[in-house]
Structure formats: structure tokens, C-alpha cells
Coordinates of C-alpha atoms and ligand atoms in Angstrom, one line a residue:
M226 CA -8.6 -69.1 10.8
E227 CA -6.8 -72.4 10.4
W228 CA -3.4 -72.3 12.2
W229 CA -1.6 -73.6 9.1
K230 CA -2.6 -70.5 7.2
E231 CA -1.0 -68.3 9.8
R232 CA 2.3 -70.0 10.2
V233 CA 5.5 -70.1 8.1
V234 CA 6.8 -73.6 7.2
Y235 CA 10.5 -74.3 7.1
Q236 CA 11.7 -77.3 5.1
I237 CA 14.7 -79.2 6.5
Y238 CA 16.6 -81.7 4.2
P239 CA 18.1 -83.5 7.1
R240 CA 21.3 -84.8 5.5
S241 CA 22.4 -81.3 4.6
F242 CA 21.1 -79.3 7.6
M243 CA 23.4 -79.9 10.6
D244 CA 25.7 -82.8 11.6
S245 CA 26.1 -83.5 15.3
D246 CA 28.3 -86.6 15.3
G247 CA 30.9 -85.8 12.7
D248 CA 30.0 -88.4 10.2
G249 CA 29.5 -85.8 7.5
I250 CA 25.7 -86.3 7.3
G251 CA 23.2 -84.1 9.0
D252 CA 21.1 -85.7 11.7
I253 CA 18.2 -85.2 14.1
R254 CA 20.4 -84.1 17.1
G255 CA 21.9 -81.5 14.7
I256 CA 18.4 -80.2 14.0
I257 CA 17.6 -79.9 17.7
S258 CA 20.8 -77.9 18.2
R259 CA 19.5 -75.3 15.6
L260 CA 15.9 -74.9 16.8
G261 CA 16.8 -71.6 18.5
D262 CA 17.7 -70.1 15.1
L263 CA 14.5 -71.3 13.6
K264 CA 12.5 -69.8 16.4
D265 CA 14.3 -66.5 15.9
L266 CA 13.5 -66.6 12.2
G267 CA 9.8 -66.9 13.0
V268 CA 9.2 -70.5 11.9
G269 CA 5.9 -72.0 13.0
V270 CA 6.2 -75.4 11.3
I271 CA 9.0 -77.7 10.2
W272 CA 8.6 -79.9 7.1
L273 CA 11.1 -82.7 7.7
S274 CA 12.2 -84.4 4.5
P275 CA 12.6 -88.2 5.0
V276 CA 14.5 -89.5 8.0
Y277 CA 13.2 -93.1 7.7
R278 CA 15.2 -96.2 7.0
S279 CA 16.3 -96.1 3.4
P280 CA 19.1 -97.5 1.2
D281 CA 19.4 -94.0 -0.3
A282 CA 18.9 -94.7 -4.0
D283 CA 17.0 -91.4 -4.1
N284 CA 18.3 -89.7 -0.9
G285 CA 15.7 -91.1 1.4
Y286 CA 12.7 -90.9 -1.0
D287 CA 13.1 -94.7 -1.3
I288 CA 11.8 -95.9 2.1
S289 CA 12.3 -99.4 3.5
D290 CA 10.4 -98.9 6.8
Y291 CA 8.0 -96.0 7.2
C292 CA 7.8 -96.3 11.0
S293 CA 11.5 -96.1 11.7
I294 CA 14.4 -93.7 11.8
D295 CA 17.5 -94.4 9.7
P296 CA 20.5 -94.8 11.9
K297 CA 22.4 -92.2 9.8
F298 CA 19.9 -89.6 11.2
G299 CA 19.7 -91.0 14.8
T300 CA 17.1 -93.0 16.8
M301 CA 13.4 -92.9 17.4
D302 CA 14.2 -91.4 20.8
D303 CA 16.0 -88.6 19.0
M304 CA 12.8 -88.1 16.9
D305 CA 10.7 -88.0 20.0
A306 CA 13.1 -85.4 21.5
L307 CA 12.8 -83.3 18.3
F308 CA 9.0 -83.4 18.6
S309 CA 9.1 -82.3 22.2
E310 CA 11.9 -79.7 21.8
A311 CA 10.1 -78.2 18.9
A312 CA 6.8 -78.1 20.8
K313 CA 8.5 -76.2 23.6
R314 CA 9.2 -73.5 21.1
D315 CA 5.7 -73.7 19.6
I316 CA 7.1 -75.2 16.4
K317 CA 5.0 -78.0 14.8
I318 CA 6.4 -80.7 12.6
I319 CA 5.0 -82.3 9.4
M320 CA 6.5 -85.4 8.1
D321 CA 7.3 -86.3 4.4
L322 CA 4.8 -88.9 3.3
V323 CA 6.4 -90.8 0.3
V324 CA 3.8 -93.5 -0.5
N325 CA 3.6 -93.6 -4.3
H326 CA 6.5 -96.1 -4.0
T327 CA 8.6 -97.8 -1.4
S328 CA 12.2 -99.0 -1.5
D329 CA 12.7 -102.4 -3.2
E330 CA 14.2 -103.3 0.2
H331 CA 10.9 -102.7 2.0
E332 CA 9.6 -106.0 3.5
W333 CA 6.4 -105.6 1.5
F334 CA 8.4 -105.7 -1.8
V335 CA 10.6 -108.6 -0.6
K336 CA 7.5 -110.6 0.1
S337 CA 5.7 -109.5 -3.1
R338 CA 8.6 -110.5 -5.4
A339 CA 8.6 -113.8 -3.5
N340 CA 4.9 -114.2 -4.5
D341 CA 3.8 -114.3 -0.8
P342 CA 0.0 -114.6 -1.3
E343 CA -0.6 -111.7 1.2
Y344 CA 1.8 -109.3 -0.6
R345 CA 1.9 -110.4 -4.2
D346 CA -0.5 -107.6 -5.3
Y347 CA 1.1 -104.8 -3.2
Y348 CA 3.0 -103.7 -6.3
I349 CA 2.4 -103.4 -10.1
W350 CA 3.7 -106.5 -11.8
S351 CA 3.3 -107.5 -15.5
D352 CA 4.6 -110.2 -17.9
K353 CA 5.6 -107.5 -20.4
P354 CA 6.6 -103.9 -20.0
N355 CA 4.7 -101.1 -21.8
N356 CA 6.2 -97.9 -23.3
W357 CA 6.1 -95.7 -20.2
D358 CA 9.3 -94.0 -19.0
T359 CA 10.2 -92.5 -15.6
F360 CA 10.7 -89.0 -14.1
F361 CA 14.4 -89.9 -14.2
M362 CA 14.4 -90.5 -18.0
E363 CA 14.7 -94.3 -17.9
D364 CA 12.3 -97.2 -18.8
A365 CA 9.6 -97.5 -16.1
W366 CA 9.8 -101.3 -15.9
T367 CA 12.5 -103.6 -14.5
F368 CA 12.5 -107.4 -14.8
D369 CA 12.7 -109.1 -11.4
E370 CA 14.6 -112.5 -11.5
V371 CA 13.0 -113.7 -8.3
R372 CA 9.4 -113.2 -9.4
G373 CA 10.0 -113.7 -13.1
Q374 CA 7.9 -110.6 -14.0
Y375 CA 8.5 -106.9 -14.6
Y376 CA 7.5 -104.3 -12.0
L377 CA 6.6 -100.7 -12.5
H378 CA 8.6 -97.8 -11.1
L379 CA 7.9 -94.1 -12.1
F380 CA 11.2 -93.1 -10.5
H381 CA 14.4 -95.1 -9.8
S382 CA 14.3 -98.9 -10.3
K383 CA 14.8 -99.2 -6.5
Q384 CA 11.5 -97.3 -6.0
P385 CA 8.7 -99.8 -7.0
D386 CA 5.3 -98.2 -7.2
L387 CA 2.6 -99.4 -4.8
N388 CA -0.6 -100.8 -6.2
Y389 CA -3.5 -98.6 -5.0
K390 CA -6.0 -100.9 -6.7
N391 CA -5.3 -103.1 -3.7
P392 CA -7.4 -102.1 -0.6
K393 CA -4.8 -103.7 1.7
V394 CA -2.2 -101.1 0.5
I395 CA -4.6 -98.2 1.4
E396 CA -5.0 -99.8 4.9
E397 CA -1.3 -100.1 5.3
I398 CA -0.8 -96.4 4.5
K399 CA -3.6 -95.4 6.9
K400 CA -1.5 -97.2 9.6
V401 CA 1.5 -95.1 8.7
L402 CA -0.6 -91.9 8.9
R403 CA -1.8 -92.8 12.4
F404 CA 1.7 -93.8 13.5
W405 CA 3.1 -90.4 12.9
L406 CA 0.0 -88.4 13.9
D407 CA -0.1 -90.3 17.2
K408 CA 3.5 -89.4 17.7
G409 CA 2.6 -85.7 17.4
A410 CA 3.1 -84.9 13.7
A411 CA 1.0 -81.9 12.7
G412 CA 0.4 -83.3 9.2
F413 CA 2.3 -84.3 6.0
R414 CA 3.9 -83.1 2.9
C415 CA 2.7 -85.7 0.4
D416 CA 5.3 -86.8 -2.2
V417 CA 4.1 -87.0 -5.8
I418 CA 0.6 -87.6 -4.3
N419 CA -1.3 -87.1 -7.6
V420 CA 0.2 -90.1 -9.4
L421 CA -0.8 -92.9 -7.0
Y422 CA -3.5 -94.6 -9.1
K423 CA -2.7 -96.0 -12.5
K424 CA -5.9 -96.4 -14.7
D425 CA -4.5 -99.2 -16.8
L426 CA -1.1 -100.5 -18.0
D427 CA -1.6 -100.1 -21.8
D428 CA 0.9 -98.3 -24.0
A429 CA 0.5 -94.5 -23.8
K430 CA 0.8 -91.7 -26.3
Q431 CA 4.5 -91.2 -27.0
R432 CA 5.9 -88.0 -25.3
L433 CA 9.4 -86.5 -25.3
V434 CA 9.5 -87.1 -21.5
L435 CA 7.1 -89.0 -19.2
T436 CA 5.3 -91.2 -21.7
G437 CA 2.5 -92.7 -19.6
L438 CA 1.6 -89.5 -17.8
E439 CA -2.0 -89.5 -18.9
K440 CA -2.5 -92.9 -17.4
Y441 CA -1.8 -91.8 -13.8
K442 CA -1.8 -88.0 -13.4
T443 CA -4.6 -87.0 -11.0
T444 CA -6.9 -89.8 -11.9
W445 CA -10.4 -90.4 -10.4
G446 CA -8.9 -93.4 -8.7
C447 CA -6.3 -91.1 -7.0
H448 CA -9.1 -88.8 -5.7
N449 CA -10.8 -91.9 -4.2
V450 CA -7.6 -92.9 -2.4
L451 CA -7.1 -89.4 -1.1
K452 CA -10.6 -89.3 0.3
E453 CA -9.8 -92.5 2.2
F454 CA -6.7 -90.8 3.7
R455 CA -8.8 -87.7 4.5
A456 CA -11.1 -89.8 6.7
V457 CA -8.1 -90.6 8.9
L458 CA -6.6 -87.1 8.8
D459 CA -9.9 -85.6 9.9
E460 CA -9.5 -87.3 13.2
Y461 CA -6.5 -85.1 14.0
D462 CA -5.7 -81.4 14.0
C463 CA -3.4 -81.5 11.1
F464 CA -2.9 -80.3 7.5
T465 CA -1.5 -81.8 4.3
V466 CA 0.4 -80.2 1.4
G467 CA 0.5 -82.3 -1.7
E468 CA 3.4 -82.3 -4.1
T469 CA 1.4 -82.6 -7.3
V470 CA 3.7 -83.1 -10.3
M471 CA 2.7 -81.5 -13.7
V472 CA -0.6 -80.4 -12.1
D473 CA -2.8 -77.9 -13.9
L474 CA -5.2 -75.4 -12.2
A475 CA -8.3 -77.5 -12.8
E476 CA -6.7 -80.6 -11.2
A477 CA -5.4 -78.5 -8.3
K478 CA -8.9 -77.1 -7.6
S479 CA -10.3 -80.7 -7.6
L480 CA -7.6 -81.8 -5.2
C481 CA -7.8 -79.0 -2.6
D482 CA -11.2 -77.3 -2.9
A483 CA -12.7 -76.4 0.4
E484 CA -15.5 -79.0 0.2
R485 CA -13.6 -82.2 -0.5
R486 CA -10.3 -81.1 1.1
E487 CA -8.5 -84.2 -0.2
L488 CA -5.4 -82.0 0.4
N489 CA -5.3 -78.7 2.3
M490 CA -3.0 -77.1 -0.3
I491 CA -0.6 -78.2 -3.1
F492 CA 2.8 -77.4 -4.6
H493 CA 2.5 -76.5 -8.3
F494 CA 5.5 -75.7 -10.5
D495 CA 4.6 -73.1 -13.2
H496 CA 6.0 -70.1 -11.3
L497 CA 9.5 -71.8 -11.2
E498 CA 9.5 -72.7 -14.9
V499 CA 8.6 -69.3 -16.6
D500 CA 12.2 -69.3 -17.9
R501 CA 12.5 -73.0 -18.4
R502 CA 11.1 -75.6 -20.9
I503 CA 11.0 -79.4 -21.1
A504 CA 10.8 -80.2 -17.4
K505 CA 12.9 -77.4 -16.1
Y506 CA 16.3 -78.1 -17.7
I507 CA 16.2 -76.1 -20.9
P508 CA 16.5 -72.3 -20.3
K509 CA 14.7 -69.5 -22.0
K510 CA 14.6 -65.7 -21.3
F511 CA 13.1 -64.6 -17.9
K512 CA 10.3 -62.0 -18.2
A513 CA 8.7 -60.5 -15.1
R514 CA 5.5 -60.2 -17.1
K515 CA 5.3 -64.0 -17.4
L516 CA 5.9 -64.5 -13.7
L517 CA 3.2 -62.1 -12.8
E518 CA 0.7 -63.8 -15.2
V519 CA 1.5 -67.2 -13.6
L520 CA 1.2 -65.8 -10.0
D521 CA -2.1 -64.2 -10.9
K522 CA -3.4 -67.5 -12.3
W523 CA -2.6 -69.5 -9.1
Q524 CA -3.3 -66.7 -6.5
N525 CA -6.8 -66.1 -8.0
G526 CA -7.3 -69.7 -9.1
L527 CA -7.0 -71.5 -5.8
E528 CA -8.8 -70.8 -2.5
W529 CA -5.5 -71.3 -0.6
D530 CA -2.0 -71.5 -2.1
A531 CA 1.3 -73.0 -0.9
V532 CA 3.8 -70.3 -1.6
Y533 CA 7.4 -71.5 -2.2
F534 CA 10.4 -70.6 -4.3
E535 CA 12.8 -73.3 -3.2
N536 CA 12.9 -76.9 -2.0
H537 CA 15.3 -79.9 -2.2
D538 CA 14.5 -80.4 -5.9
Q539 CA 14.8 -76.8 -7.1
S540 CA 17.8 -74.5 -7.8
R541 CA 18.4 -71.7 -5.3
I542 CA 16.0 -68.8 -6.1
V543 CA 18.6 -66.0 -5.8
S544 CA 20.6 -67.7 -8.5
H545 CA 17.5 -68.5 -10.5
Y546 CA 15.5 -65.2 -10.5
G547 CA 18.0 -63.0 -8.6
D548 CA 21.5 -61.8 -9.5
T549 CA 24.6 -63.2 -7.8
S550 CA 27.0 -61.3 -10.1
E551 CA 28.0 -58.8 -7.4
P552 CA 27.4 -58.6 -3.6
E553 CA 25.0 -55.7 -3.6
F554 CA 22.8 -57.3 -6.3
W555 CA 23.0 -60.6 -4.5
R556 CA 21.8 -59.1 -1.2
R557 CA 19.1 -56.9 -2.8
S558 CA 17.7 -59.5 -5.1
A559 CA 17.5 -62.1 -2.3
K560 CA 15.5 -59.6 -0.3
M561 CA 13.4 -58.7 -3.3
L562 CA 12.4 -62.4 -3.6
A563 CA 11.6 -62.5 0.1
T564 CA 9.4 -59.5 -0.4
L565 CA 7.6 -61.5 -3.2
E566 CA 7.2 -64.6 -1.0
F567 CA 5.7 -63.0 2.1
T568 CA 3.3 -60.6 0.3
L569 CA 1.5 -63.4 -1.7
S570 CA -1.6 -65.0 -0.2
G571 CA -1.0 -68.6 1.0
T572 CA 1.2 -70.5 3.4
P573 CA 4.8 -69.5 2.9
F574 CA 7.4 -72.3 2.7
V575 CA 11.1 -71.4 3.3
Y576 CA 13.8 -74.0 2.4
Q577 CA 16.9 -74.3 4.5
G578 CA 19.5 -71.7 3.6
Q579 CA 17.1 -69.6 1.5
E580 CA 16.8 -67.2 4.5
I581 CA 20.5 -66.4 4.2
G582 CA 20.5 -66.2 0.4
M583 CA 22.4 -69.4 -0.2
T584 CA 23.3 -69.7 -3.9
N585 CA 23.6 -72.6 -6.4
F586 CA 26.6 -74.7 -5.8
D587 CA 30.0 -74.0 -7.4
F588 CA 30.8 -77.5 -8.8
T589 CA 32.4 -77.6 -12.2
S590 CA 31.3 -80.9 -13.8
V591 CA 28.5 -83.4 -13.8
E592 CA 30.9 -86.0 -12.3
Q593 CA 30.7 -84.0 -9.0
L594 CA 27.0 -84.4 -8.8
D595 CA 25.2 -86.8 -6.5
D596 CA 21.6 -86.5 -7.9
V597 CA 20.3 -89.4 -10.0
E598 CA 18.0 -87.1 -11.9
S599 CA 20.9 -84.8 -13.0
R600 CA 23.1 -87.6 -14.1
N601 CA 20.3 -89.2 -16.1
M602 CA 19.5 -85.9 -17.7
D603 CA 23.1 -85.6 -18.8
K604 CA 22.9 -89.1 -20.4
M605 CA 19.6 -88.1 -22.2
L606 CA 21.0 -84.8 -23.5
K607 CA 24.1 -86.7 -24.7
K608 CA 21.8 -89.0 -26.8
F609 CA 20.5 -85.8 -28.5
H610 CA 24.2 -84.9 -29.2
I611 CA 24.0 -81.7 -27.0
P612 CA 27.7 -80.7 -26.5
K613 CA 29.2 -81.3 -23.1
K614 CA 29.7 -77.6 -22.3
L615 CA 26.1 -76.8 -23.0
R616 CA 24.8 -79.9 -21.2
W617 CA 26.7 -78.8 -18.1
K618 CA 25.5 -75.2 -18.4
W619 CA 21.9 -76.4 -18.4
I620 CA 22.3 -79.1 -15.7
G621 CA 24.5 -76.9 -13.5
A622 CA 21.7 -74.3 -13.4
A623 CA 18.8 -76.7 -12.8
S624 CA 20.3 -79.6 -10.9
R625 CA 18.6 -80.6 -7.6
D626 CA 22.0 -80.7 -6.0
N627 CA 22.0 -76.9 -6.1
A628 CA 19.7 -77.1 -3.0
R629 CA 21.5 -80.0 -1.3
T630 CA 24.9 -78.6 -0.4
P631 CA 25.3 -78.2 3.4
V632 CA 23.7 -75.3 5.2
Q633 CA 26.3 -72.5 5.7
W634 CA 26.3 -71.8 9.4
D635 CA 29.7 -70.0 9.6
A636 CA 32.9 -69.2 7.8
S637 CA 34.9 -72.1 9.3
A638 CA 35.9 -75.3 7.5
N639 CA 32.8 -77.0 6.1
A640 CA 30.7 -74.0 7.1
G641 CA 30.2 -75.3 10.6
F642 CA 28.0 -78.0 9.2
T643 CA 30.2 -80.9 10.2
S644 CA 33.5 -81.6 12.0
G645 CA 33.9 -84.5 9.5
T646 CA 33.9 -84.7 5.7
P647 CA 30.6 -83.5 4.3
W648 CA 28.7 -86.0 2.1
L649 CA 28.3 -83.3 -0.6
G650 CA 30.7 -80.4 -1.2
V651 CA 30.2 -77.2 0.8
N652 CA 29.9 -74.1 -1.4
A653 CA 33.2 -72.0 -1.3
N654 CA 31.1 -68.8 -0.8
H655 CA 30.3 -70.0 2.8
K656 CA 33.2 -67.7 3.8
T657 CA 30.9 -64.7 3.1
I658 CA 27.4 -66.2 3.0
N659 CA 26.7 -67.8 6.3
Y660 CA 24.4 -67.5 9.4
A661 CA 27.1 -66.2 11.8
A662 CA 27.8 -63.2 9.5
Q663 CA 24.2 -62.3 9.2
R664 CA 22.6 -63.0 12.6
N665 CA 23.4 -59.6 14.1
D666 CA 23.6 -57.6 10.8
P667 CA 20.4 -55.5 10.5
E668 CA 21.1 -55.1 6.7
S669 CA 21.5 -58.9 6.2
V670 CA 19.2 -61.2 4.1
L671 CA 18.4 -63.1 7.3
S672 CA 17.3 -59.9 9.1
Y673 CA 15.1 -59.0 6.2
Y674 CA 13.5 -62.4 6.2
K675 CA 12.7 -61.9 9.9
S676 CA 11.2 -58.5 9.1
M677 CA 9.1 -59.8 6.3
I678 CA 7.9 -62.8 8.3
K679 CA 6.9 -60.4 11.1
L680 CA 5.2 -58.0 8.7
R681 CA 3.2 -60.9 7.2
A682 CA 2.2 -62.2 10.6
G683 CA 0.7 -58.9 11.5
S684 CA -1.1 -58.2 8.2
D685 CA -4.4 -59.9 7.2
V686 CA -4.2 -57.9 4.0
L687 CA -1.0 -59.7 3.1
K688 CA -2.2 -63.1 4.3
Y689 CA -5.7 -63.1 3.0
G690 CA -6.1 -60.2 0.6
D691 CA -7.1 -60.5 -3.0
F692 CA -4.2 -60.5 -5.5
I693 CA -4.6 -57.8 -8.1
P694 CA -1.9 -57.6 -10.8
S695 CA -1.1 -54.1 -11.9
L696 CA 1.9 -52.7 -13.8
I697 CA 3.5 -55.3 -16.0
D698 CA 6.5 -55.3 -18.3
D699 CA 9.4 -57.6 -18.8
R700 CA 11.4 -56.2 -15.9
V701 CA 9.0 -54.7 -13.3
L702 CA 6.4 -56.8 -11.5
A703 CA 3.7 -55.0 -9.4
Y704 CA 0.5 -56.0 -7.7
V705 CA -2.0 -54.8 -5.1
K706 CA -3.3 -56.9 -2.1
R707 CA -6.8 -55.8 -1.1
L708 CA -8.9 -56.9 1.9
G709 CA -12.1 -54.8 2.3
E710 CA -11.0 -51.2 2.2
K711 CA -7.4 -51.9 3.0
K712 CA -4.8 -52.0 0.2
I713 CA -1.1 -52.7 0.1
G714 CA 1.0 -52.2 -3.1
V715 CA 4.1 -54.2 -4.0
V716 CA 6.5 -53.3 -6.8
M717 CA 9.7 -55.1 -7.8
N718 CA 12.4 -54.4 -10.4
F719 CA 13.7 -57.8 -11.6
S720 CA 16.6 -56.1 -13.5
A721 CA 20.0 -54.7 -13.0
E722 CA 18.9 -51.3 -14.5
R723 CA 17.2 -48.3 -12.9
V724 CA 13.6 -48.3 -14.1
K725 CA 11.0 -45.5 -14.1
A726 CA 7.9 -46.6 -12.2
R727 CA 5.4 -44.2 -10.6
I728 CA 4.5 -45.4 -7.2
D729 CA 2.2 -43.7 -4.6
G730 CA 1.5 -44.5 -1.0
E731 CA 3.3 -44.6 2.3
I732 CA 6.4 -46.9 2.4
I733 CA 5.9 -49.9 4.7
I734 CA 9.2 -51.6 3.9
S735 CA 11.8 -51.7 1.1
N736 CA 14.9 -53.7 0.5
T737 CA 16.9 -50.6 0.0
G738 CA 15.8 -48.7 3.2
R739 CA 14.7 -45.7 1.1
S740 CA 12.6 -43.2 3.1
K741 CA 10.7 -41.6 0.2
L742 CA 9.4 -42.5 -3.2
S743 CA 11.1 -41.1 -6.3
G744 CA 9.4 -42.5 -9.4
T745 CA 12.5 -44.6 -10.1
L746 CA 13.2 -48.1 -9.0
W747 CA 16.9 -49.0 -8.4
P748 CA 18.2 -52.4 -9.6
Y749 CA 16.4 -55.3 -7.8
E750 CA 14.6 -52.8 -5.6
A751 CA 11.4 -54.0 -3.9
I752 CA 9.0 -51.5 -2.2
V753 CA 5.9 -52.3 -0.2
V754 CA 3.5 -49.3 0.3
K755 CA 0.3 -48.7 2.1
L756 CA -2.2 -47.4 -0.5
Ligands
LIG832 O1 11.5 -81.3 -9.2 C1 10.9 -82.0 -10.0 C2 9.8 -81.4 -10.8 O2 10.3 -80.4 -11.6 C3 11.3 -83.4 -10.2 O3 12.7 -83.3 -10.2 C4 10.9 -84.3 -9.0 O4 11.5 -85.5 -9.1 C5 9.4 -84.5 -8.9 O5 8.8 -83.3 -8.7 C6 9.1 -85.5 -7.8 O6 9.7 -85.1 -6.6 C7 9.5 -85.9 -5.5 O7 9.5 -87.3 -5.7 C8 10.7 -87.9 -6.1 C9 12.0 -87.4 -5.3 O8 13.1 -87.7 -6.1 C10 11.9 -85.9 -5.1 O9 13.0 -85.5 -4.3 C11 10.6 -85.6 -4.5 O10 10.5 -84.2 -4.1 C12 10.5 -89.4 -6.0 O11 10.1 -89.7 -4.6

């Protein structure tokens, strides 16, 4: 079996993980200081969000030099040290490949806007804008005074889109792939990798959000570019996971089917939006039935899945699908969600802090937010005359900043993240929710994550078994994993009430430590049984 199917991937958002030099921003030396905890957790791969030189218009997803380390995170020697220290612990590292766009401060863009013949077609320029808009709810074209033309950007205006109709651009990115693979990277998480190739620049069908999407989402041109990258990747023992925005199942299959393997796996979004509408911000009622239907679709639709419930763009899963209204419900629902994650088939991804049940932040207004997407969503909702209180309720629940508050290492000031002033506020609940309080507590969320990761590692049924949905209603979610004759049953109560549910089998693990089955599920109880 491929090693990347066996291992658990842990995502580090470096600016919020661990600060070693007291400037309030996490850094590479800080990561090295915490590798022991990651080893203890059972991590086999680190996905490192961008640490490259960047002016930070989009927190590092606007890169000005792909083959560098931004001084705020340290030096290339620090990065080499991280590769070797991680390797000593048998932890591989995949880098974040953000190549749909660069920063407008990248030398390629500086030369392109200056009409340098070698670079003038590295980006997408036009004499007049079309009607497309961005993922950040703004116009997708900005007029450049130097060039005297408009340039396309599907995200921030400081993130100009590269032109993948230009073979030189593809060759440049192949060099970036080789640079990091030669340094020891074990692959890449590929940012918005399904929107690289724009069919044409004509006006598109008007949409409430993302007008222009049909012009660039998973186009045949994108497949061809990915095939070119695959030729380089196949020279190395590595894997790729594509972040594929708005992807549907048919597109996902075409991107990561076993034959073409343009990508080894992809992140899709449906399972995190069963209680959301209009691009994740507008809430609707959660139903376990809906979540099970979506999981069934993707578990049985793809040959191999990337299983995740958090990342640097998503709200904290225990606040989203769990219950933080009281300590016992918080603990139990965090463990229930871990039970879900590690009994699904696919490579599990854990986001920093998820393993200790970190919750959404406790900010009180949009003015406290750092994230450009959240601030622009507030502006857009204001245009629709949504009242401030309701705007904040929606944005506070879905903002990407929920995942970006510093990791809570202990109960000291700034949660042990920094000796300086943290770049983004530390959640006040770090006094009770932190690594130090959980490391040696057998009942902690952290200990349960370690147990579930160990359980998965030892079970081919959980890793590779078929996913068979069973009991479904709006509160209880249950399924069977089957591999040959072996079957494991999983049942979860996504509600604060006791629920009747007949369960047979021999208990393997539960988040309540029960020793026998009783036909009733306690609030947020999860049970895994051998059938
Ligand atoms: O989370 C999202 C989908 O619901 C969007 O907020 C997100 O912007 C989109 O998925 C693309 O995300 C990636 O590309 C962006 C960057 O801001 C995100 O952090 C990154 O994950 C542009 O590089």
C-alpha cells in the first residue's frame, strides 16, 4: 500500500503554531520545538502552510518568491533543519503549492507589468475587464498604471493569476516542484489547483457569487497542466492533495482516478456545508442524515479520499458540528468527531489544535478580524441590508480566523504560544483548553485522538473497508466498514438528548468509556463495535 494512505497528516499554519523568538508570530524554530508532541500524537506527515517570502495580503498565500523562506518564519537553514529533525522522527513534510497566482511583488509580475518581452504573458492582461468576481467578493480585474491594462485576480488584487496558456509558466512551476522535492519534501498540498486554466475571458453567466466560475473550474486545460506536473512528480516518491474549490464528484474522479493520477487525492467541501448555504456563510439546520448522505457519496464515489474536518479556512469542528455549551458536551463531542474522522476510509488530516478540541475564537466584532474574506463578506452582506447583529452572527461562526488563533499550549499568558504580543488574539478559553492540561489526562481529547490514530493504524478494515451507511435520522449517524468478512460498526449521536439506538457487537472503543451496550446512546456518544 502507498505510504501516504497509511499515515496521518497534520496541518501547521506556521504563524499561529509556535513562536520561538518572541515577535508574536509563529516560526520554523517553534515548529521544531514541538515535533515531540506531533510524534506522540502519531503524526506521519506535516502539511506546512506557506512559509515563503510574502507581503501577507492573504497571510502567505500571496507568494513573492517560491524558493525562499520569509524572514518572519526564519531562514532556509531553519527549513533544512526542520526537514532533518522531522525525518529523525519518521515524519515527512509536504509543502503548500500556491501556483494559481503569485504576489504582485513577485519579480515575474514586476517584469510582466513592465512589459518585459520574456514575462509580459506570464499573467492575464486585458484592455477591458469582464464581469467576473473574486472568491473575496470583489471585482476580479484591477487596472495597472504601469502596464496601462487590467490584470485578472480570482482572489485579492495583490494575487495576480498566472497565465497557464503560456508554456514558460508551466516550466517555471516545474522548477519550483523540483526545488522542494530535491530538498526532501514528500509532496504538496495544491492550493485551488482546479482553477489554473481559464478557457476564455468572455463575460460569464451572472451568479450571486463567483461569476466566471464556469470559465475556469476544472477545465480540460487544467487537466493538461496537471498532467505536465505529474510527469515531474512521478520522478519522486511523493504524493499530492489538491484543494479543489466547488468541485463535484465527477470532476473529483477525473482529477484523481487511479489511471491518470493528476492528483493523488482532493479536498472537497460538501461535508462541511450540510448546514450552510451560499459559500459557507449563511447557516441552516444541521441534520446527521444529510451528513451521512454526503459522506456516503464521497466515500463510495472516490477510490481514495482526503478526510478532513478542519483547516486554516474552516471554523473549528467542535464548534461547528459539536457542542461547546458545557465542558462534558465539549469533550464528548470533540471525541465523537475524532471517532468519525478516523473510522472513514482515506488519508486523515488533522489541523493544529483540533487534537485538543480548540474552539472558535471569542472575538466580539468584525473589527477584530484579520481575514480579508471575512471583512469582504461583511461589506457584501451590508449591501444586502443584513443587520449588523445578524452579519456578525454569520461571520463569527464561519470566519477563517476561527482556525487562526494561536495554538493553546498551556494556561499561561498567550497560551505558551509566544513571549511577545500574538499577531492575532489568543482565545480566553486557553486557561482550560490547552496541551499541558491534556497531555497526561487519559480522559482528554488529546488522549482520545492518540487512541483513535493508533486504532486506525492497526485496522485495515477502518483504513480500506467499504463504507456502508446504515441507521439514519436527523440526530444519529451510523455506518459499517467492511473488508472481506471483517465488519466494524460505528454509531454517533449528534444531539444533546439520549436517543434509543439498538446496537450489537463487541465494543472496541467509545468516547464515554462504557463497558456494555444498552440500546440507548447518551448525548454526543460515539461507539465503535466489532460486528
Ligand atoms: O474556504 C474556502 C472555501 O469554502 C474559501 O474561503 C477559500 O478561499 C478557498 O477555498 C480557497 O482557499 C485557498 O486559496 C486562497 C487562500 O486564501 C486560502 O487560504 C487557501 O486555502 C487563495 O490562495
